[in-house]
PDB file of C-alpha atoms and ligand atoms in Angstrom:
ATOM      1  CA  UNK A 275     -33.335  12.473  83.178  1.00 96.00           C
ATOM      2  CA  UNK A 276     -30.069  10.879  82.204  1.00 98.00           C
ATOM      3  CA  UNK A 277     -29.559   7.039  81.329  1.00 98.00           C
ATOM      4  CA  UNK A 278     -26.386   5.459  81.292  1.00 98.00           C
ATOM      5  CA  UNK A 279     -25.949   3.008  78.310  1.00 98.00           C
ATOM      6  CA  UNK A 280     -23.014   0.281  78.653  1.00 98.00           C
ATOM      7  CA  UNK A 281     -22.040  -1.880  75.845  1.00 98.00           C
ATOM      8  CA  UNK A 282     -19.556  -4.474  76.958  1.00 98.00           C
ATOM      9  CA  UNK A 283     -16.419  -6.329  75.041  1.00 98.00           C
ATOM     10  CA  UNK A 284     -17.015  -7.207  71.488  1.00 98.00           C
ATOM     11  CA  UNK A 285     -20.014  -5.061  70.941  1.00 98.00           C
ATOM     12  CA  UNK A 286     -17.918  -2.751  69.077  1.00 98.00           C
ATOM     13  CA  UNK A 287     -17.840  -5.465  66.470  1.00 96.00           C
ATOM     14  CA  UNK A 288     -21.443  -5.483  65.580  1.00 98.00           C
ATOM     15  CA  UNK A 289     -22.276  -5.726  62.113  1.00 96.00           C
ATOM     16  CA  UNK A 290     -19.699  -7.919  61.199  1.00 95.00           C
ATOM     17  CA  UNK A 291     -19.433 -10.284  64.306  1.00 95.00           C
ATOM     18  CA  UNK A 292     -21.228 -13.345  63.841  1.00 95.00           C
ATOM     19  CA  UNK A 293     -23.862 -11.561  62.193  1.00 94.00           C
ATOM     20  CA  UNK A 294     -26.035 -14.994  62.091  1.00 93.00           C
ATOM     21  CA  UNK A 295     -26.403 -14.534  65.757  1.00 96.00           C
ATOM     22  CA  UNK A 296     -26.330 -10.419  66.530  1.00 96.00           C
ATOM     23  CA  UNK A 297     -27.406  -9.423  63.373  1.00 93.00           C
ATOM     24  CA  UNK A 298     -25.923  -6.848  61.122  1.00 95.00           C
ATOM     25  CA  UNK A 299     -26.495  -3.550  62.427  1.00 97.00           C
ATOM     26  CA  UNK A 300     -23.408  -1.800  63.749  1.00 98.00           C
ATOM     27  CA  UNK A 301     -22.988  -0.435  67.214  1.00 98.00           C
ATOM     28  CA  UNK A 302     -23.342   2.969  65.714  1.00 98.00           C
ATOM     29  CA  UNK A 303     -26.518   2.287  64.086  1.00 98.00           C
ATOM     30  CA  UNK A 304     -27.817   1.002  67.577  1.00 98.00           C
ATOM     31  CA  UNK A 305     -26.532   4.129  69.178  1.00 98.00           C
ATOM     32  CA  UNK A 306     -28.631   6.095  66.711  1.00 98.00           C
ATOM     33  CA  UNK A 307     -31.556   4.207  67.193  1.00 98.00           C
ATOM     34  CA  UNK A 308     -31.306   4.672  70.884  1.00 98.00           C
ATOM     35  CA  UNK A 309     -30.813   8.474  70.674  1.00 98.00           C
ATOM     36  CA  UNK A 310     -33.825   8.781  68.353  1.00 98.00           C
ATOM     37  CA  UNK A 311     -36.046   6.762  70.980  1.00 98.00           C
ATOM     38  CA  UNK A 312     -34.476   8.902  73.498  1.00 98.00           C
ATOM     39  CA  UNK A 313     -35.196  12.159  72.117  1.00 98.00           C
ATOM     40  CA  UNK A 314     -38.787  10.623  71.716  1.00 98.00           C
ATOM     41  CA  UNK A 315     -39.080   9.989  75.540  1.00 98.00           C
ATOM     42  CA  UNK A 316     -37.396  12.935  76.669  1.00 98.00           C
ATOM     43  CA  UNK A 317     -34.399  11.536  78.207  1.00 98.00           C
ATOM     44  CA  UNK A 318     -30.697  12.165  77.776  1.00 98.00           C
ATOM     45  CA  UNK A 319     -28.087   9.071  77.158  1.00 98.00           C
ATOM     46  CA  UNK A 320     -24.595   8.774  78.208  1.00 98.00           C
ATOM     47  CA  UNK A 321     -23.274   6.119  76.022  1.00 98.00           C
ATOM     48  CA  UNK A 322     -19.973   3.940  76.515  1.00 98.00           C
ATOM     49  CA  UNK A 323     -18.303   0.892  74.985  1.00 98.00           C
ATOM     50  CA  UNK A 324     -15.445  -1.020  76.756  1.00 98.00           C
ATOM     51  CA  UNK A 325     -13.920  -4.155  76.044  1.00 98.00           C
ATOM     52  CA  UNK A 326     -12.177  -3.834  79.665  1.00 98.00           C
ATOM     53  CA  UNK A 327     -13.861  -5.045  82.992  1.00 98.00           C
ATOM     54  CA  UNK A 328     -12.142  -2.543  85.285  1.00 98.00           C
ATOM     55  CA  UNK A 329     -13.162   0.156  82.908  1.00 98.00           C
ATOM     56  CA  UNK A 330     -16.820  -0.820  83.134  1.00 98.00           C
ATOM     57  CA  UNK A 331     -16.587  -0.774  86.832  1.00 98.00           C
ATOM     58  CA  UNK A 332     -15.438   2.470  87.004  1.00 98.00           C
ATOM     59  CA  UNK A 333     -18.120   3.892  84.504  1.00 98.00           C
ATOM     60  CA  UNK A 334     -20.434   2.333  87.018  1.00 98.00           C
ATOM     61  CA  UNK A 335     -19.092   4.144  89.871  1.00 98.00           C
ATOM     62  CA  UNK A 336     -19.009   7.360  88.364  1.00 96.00           C
ATOM     63  CA  UNK A 337     -22.780   6.979  87.166  1.00 92.00           C
ATOM     64  CA  UNK A 338     -23.773   9.434  90.008  1.00 87.00           C
ATOM     65  CA  UNK A 339     -25.770  11.767  87.932  1.00 88.00           C
ATOM     66  CA  UNK A 340     -27.750   8.953  85.933  1.00 97.00           C
ATOM     67  CA  UNK A 341     -31.230   7.900  86.953  1.00 97.00           C
ATOM     68  CA  UNK A 342     -30.767   4.340  85.723  1.00 98.00           C
ATOM     69  CA  UNK A 343     -28.195   2.043  83.555  1.00 98.00           C
ATOM     70  CA  UNK A 344     -29.049   0.113  80.713  1.00 98.00           C
ATOM     71  CA  UNK A 345     -26.229  -2.679  80.308  1.00 98.00           C
ATOM     72  CA  UNK A 346     -25.176  -5.006  77.662  1.00 98.00           C
ATOM     73  CA  UNK A 347     -22.646  -6.827  79.735  1.00 98.00           C
ATOM     74  CA  UNK A 348     -21.567  -9.068  76.950  1.00 98.00           C
ATOM     75  CA  UNK A 349     -19.443 -11.984  77.937  1.00 98.00           C
ATOM     76  CA  UNK A 350     -18.872 -10.285  81.556  1.00 98.00           C
ATOM     77  CA  UNK A 351     -22.502 -11.416  81.909  1.00 98.00           C
ATOM     78  CA  UNK A 352     -21.290 -14.849  82.646  1.00 98.00           C
ATOM     79  CA  UNK A 353     -18.159 -14.199  84.575  1.00 98.00           C
ATOM     80  CA  UNK A 354     -17.962 -10.847  86.097  1.00 98.00           C
ATOM     81  CA  UNK A 355     -18.356 -10.455  90.048  1.00 98.00           C
ATOM     82  CA  UNK A 356     -16.504  -7.307  89.671  1.00 98.00           C
ATOM     83  CA  UNK A 357     -19.704  -5.735  87.455  1.00 98.00           C
ATOM     84  CA  UNK A 358     -22.083  -7.236  89.513  1.00 98.00           C
ATOM     85  CA  UNK A 359     -20.683  -5.608  92.727  1.00 98.00           C
ATOM     86  CA  UNK A 360     -20.378  -2.287  90.963  1.00 98.00           C
ATOM     87  CA  UNK A 361     -24.153  -2.392  90.021  1.00 98.00           C
ATOM     88  CA  UNK A 362     -25.020  -3.419  93.567  1.00 97.00           C
ATOM     89  CA  UNK A 363     -22.817  -0.737  95.082  1.00 97.00           C
ATOM     90  CA  UNK A 364     -24.587   2.238  93.045  1.00 97.00           C
ATOM     91  CA  UNK A 365     -28.090   3.557  94.100  1.00 85.00           C
ATOM     92  CA  UNK A 366     -29.389   3.501  90.718  1.00 95.00           C
ATOM     93  CA  UNK A 367     -31.464   0.683  88.934  1.00 98.00           C
ATOM     94  CA  UNK A 368     -30.499  -1.465  86.143  1.00 98.00           C
ATOM     95  CA  UNK A 369     -31.623  -3.086  83.092  1.00 98.00           C
ATOM     96  CA  UNK A 370     -29.690  -5.913  81.406  1.00 98.00           C
ATOM     97  CA  UNK A 371     -30.104  -6.405  77.856  1.00 98.00           C
ATOM     98  CA  UNK A 372     -28.661  -9.132  75.450  1.00 98.00           C
ATOM     99  CA  UNK A 373     -29.338  -9.218  71.745  1.00 98.00           C
ATOM    100  CA  UNK A 374     -29.374 -13.061  71.560  1.00 98.00           C
ATOM    101  CA  UNK A 375     -31.390 -15.195  73.605  1.00 98.00           C
ATOM    102  CA  UNK A 376     -28.862 -16.427  76.132  1.00 98.00           C
ATOM    103  CA  UNK A 377     -31.241 -18.981  77.455  1.00 98.00           C
ATOM    104  CA  UNK A 378     -31.369 -20.676  73.847  1.00 98.00           C
ATOM    105  CA  UNK A 379     -27.692 -20.746  73.509  1.00 98.00           C
ATOM    106  CA  UNK A 380     -24.620 -22.640  75.001  1.00 98.00           C
ATOM    107  CA  UNK A 381     -24.995 -23.750  78.500  1.00 98.00           C
ATOM    108  CA  UNK A 382     -22.477 -21.456  79.993  1.00 97.00           C
ATOM    109  CA  UNK A 383     -24.570 -18.430  78.771  1.00 98.00           C
ATOM    110  CA  UNK A 384     -27.520 -19.645  80.818  1.00 98.00           C
ATOM    111  CA  UNK A 385     -25.994 -18.070  83.938  1.00 98.00           C
ATOM    112  CA  UNK A 386     -26.295 -14.353  84.310  1.00 98.00           C
ATOM    113  CA  UNK A 387     -24.134 -12.788  87.503  1.00 98.00           C
ATOM    114  CA  UNK A 388     -25.702  -9.450  86.565  1.00 98.00           C
ATOM    115  CA  UNK A 389     -29.445 -10.519  86.885  1.00 98.00           C
ATOM    116  CA  UNK A 390     -29.832 -10.940  90.598  1.00 98.00           C
ATOM    117  CA  UNK A 391     -28.607  -7.028  90.814  1.00 98.00           C
ATOM    118  CA  UNK A 392     -30.717  -5.969  87.877  1.00 98.00           C
ATOM    119  CA  UNK A 393     -34.258  -4.622  87.944  1.00 98.00           C
ATOM    120  CA  UNK A 394     -35.104  -6.775  84.812  1.00 98.00           C
ATOM    121  CA  UNK A 395     -33.502  -8.211  81.625  1.00 98.00           C
ATOM    122  CA  UNK A 396     -34.577  -7.970  77.986  1.00 98.00           C
ATOM    123  CA  UNK A 397     -33.005 -10.829  75.879  1.00 98.00           C
ATOM    124  CA  UNK A 398     -33.380 -12.330  72.354  1.00 98.00           C
ATOM    125  CA  UNK A 399     -34.850  -9.410  70.108  1.00 98.00           C
ATOM    126  CA  UNK A 400     -31.705  -8.319  68.668  1.00 97.00           C
ATOM    127  CA  UNK A 401     -31.083  -4.578  68.370  1.00 97.00           C
ATOM    128  CA  UNK A 402     -34.636  -4.043  69.472  1.00 98.00           C
ATOM    129  CA  UNK A 403     -33.314  -5.392  72.735  1.00 98.00           C
ATOM    130  CA  UNK A 404     -31.912  -2.351  73.287  1.00 98.00           C
ATOM    131  CA  UNK A 405     -34.892   0.050  72.655  1.00 98.00           C
ATOM    132  CA  UNK A 406     -37.356  -2.273  74.765  1.00 98.00           C
ATOM    133  CA  UNK A 407     -34.684  -1.872  77.584  1.00 98.00           C
ATOM    134  CA  UNK A 408     -34.440   1.846  77.120  1.00 98.00           C
ATOM    135  CA  UNK A 409     -38.012   1.930  77.664  1.00 98.00           C
ATOM    136  CA  UNK A 410     -37.976  -0.294  80.971  1.00 98.00           C
ATOM    137  CA  UNK A 411     -35.079   1.936  82.136  1.00 98.00           C
ATOM    138  CA  UNK A 412     -37.323   4.828  82.286  1.00 98.00           C
ATOM    139  CA  UNK A 413     -40.019   2.931  83.717  1.00 98.00           C
ATOM    140  CA  UNK A 414     -37.575   1.717  86.497  1.00 98.00           C
ATOM    141  CA  UNK A 415     -36.073   5.321  86.895  1.00 97.00           C
ATOM    142  CA  UNK A 416     -39.143   6.846  87.425  1.00 95.00           C
ATOM    143  CA  UNK A 417     -40.276   4.291  89.957  1.00 94.00           C
ATOM    144  CA  UNK A 418     -37.066   4.864  91.880  1.00 91.00           C
ATOM    145  CA  UNK A 419     -37.686   8.582  92.027  1.00 85.00           C
ATOM    146  CA  UNK A 420     -41.269   8.382  93.280  1.00 84.00           C
ATOM    147  CA  UNK A 421     -40.196   5.870  95.873  1.00 82.00           C
ATOM    148  CA  UNK A 422     -37.515   8.134  97.347  1.00 72.00           C
TER     149      UNK A 422
HETATM  150  C1  DQA B 575     -24.480 -11.023  74.498  1.00 69.34           C
HETATM  151  C2  DQA B 575     -24.653 -12.425  74.810  1.00 69.34           C
HETATM  152  C3  DQA B 575     -23.290 -12.888  75.569  1.00 69.34           C
HETATM  153  O1  DQA B 575     -23.429 -14.453  75.844  1.00 69.34           O
HETATM  154  C4  DQA B 575     -22.312 -12.757  74.484  1.00 69.34           C
HETATM  155  O2  DQA B 575     -20.934 -13.117  75.223  1.00 69.34           O
HETATM  156  C5  DQA B 575     -22.054 -11.498  74.032  1.00 69.34           C
HETATM  157  C6  DQA B 575     -23.494 -10.931  73.643  1.00 69.34           C
HETATM  158  C7  DQA B 575     -25.819 -10.753  73.458  1.00 69.34           C
HETATM  159  O3  DQA B 575     -26.123  -9.303  73.351  1.00 69.34           O
HETATM  160  O4  DQA B 575     -26.554 -11.296  73.180  1.00 69.34           O
HETATM  161  O5  DQA B 575     -21.129 -10.840  73.826  1.00 69.34           O
HETATM  162  O6  DQA B 575     -24.496 -10.206  75.382  1.00 69.34           O
END
């Protein structure tokens, strides 16, 4: 089973970016933890980071061979109809994740355009949100497989 992982804009700066909110782990370190959990769970990951909305849309459109999508849409969470529509258009379940608890932050972060097209959301556990999200992605991928 292959899981597509997408990190949205500015997440390439993790480690130095607003470390009081996002912590000090770099994106490489997060990806290493994800790959190590994926090996334990017996799944393969295809990991992408992009700062560009259209590129994220294209990655989602080409997700054909993946069984689930694990996505931190970052700032696009709150603005991107295009990413929401791309997720709705492909036939794979999505898990939305955030390092921070977006509901405890500024009001503009309280709305996610992605949640209505996701199977669920994990937010507020720092880098562990990714690991919890990966477990959730495997659960929804398996549920989707047995339903079809
Ligand atoms: C984020 C939360 C977003 O509001 C913000 O724009 C990000 C990161 C998070 O992981 O907590 O870039 O998605």
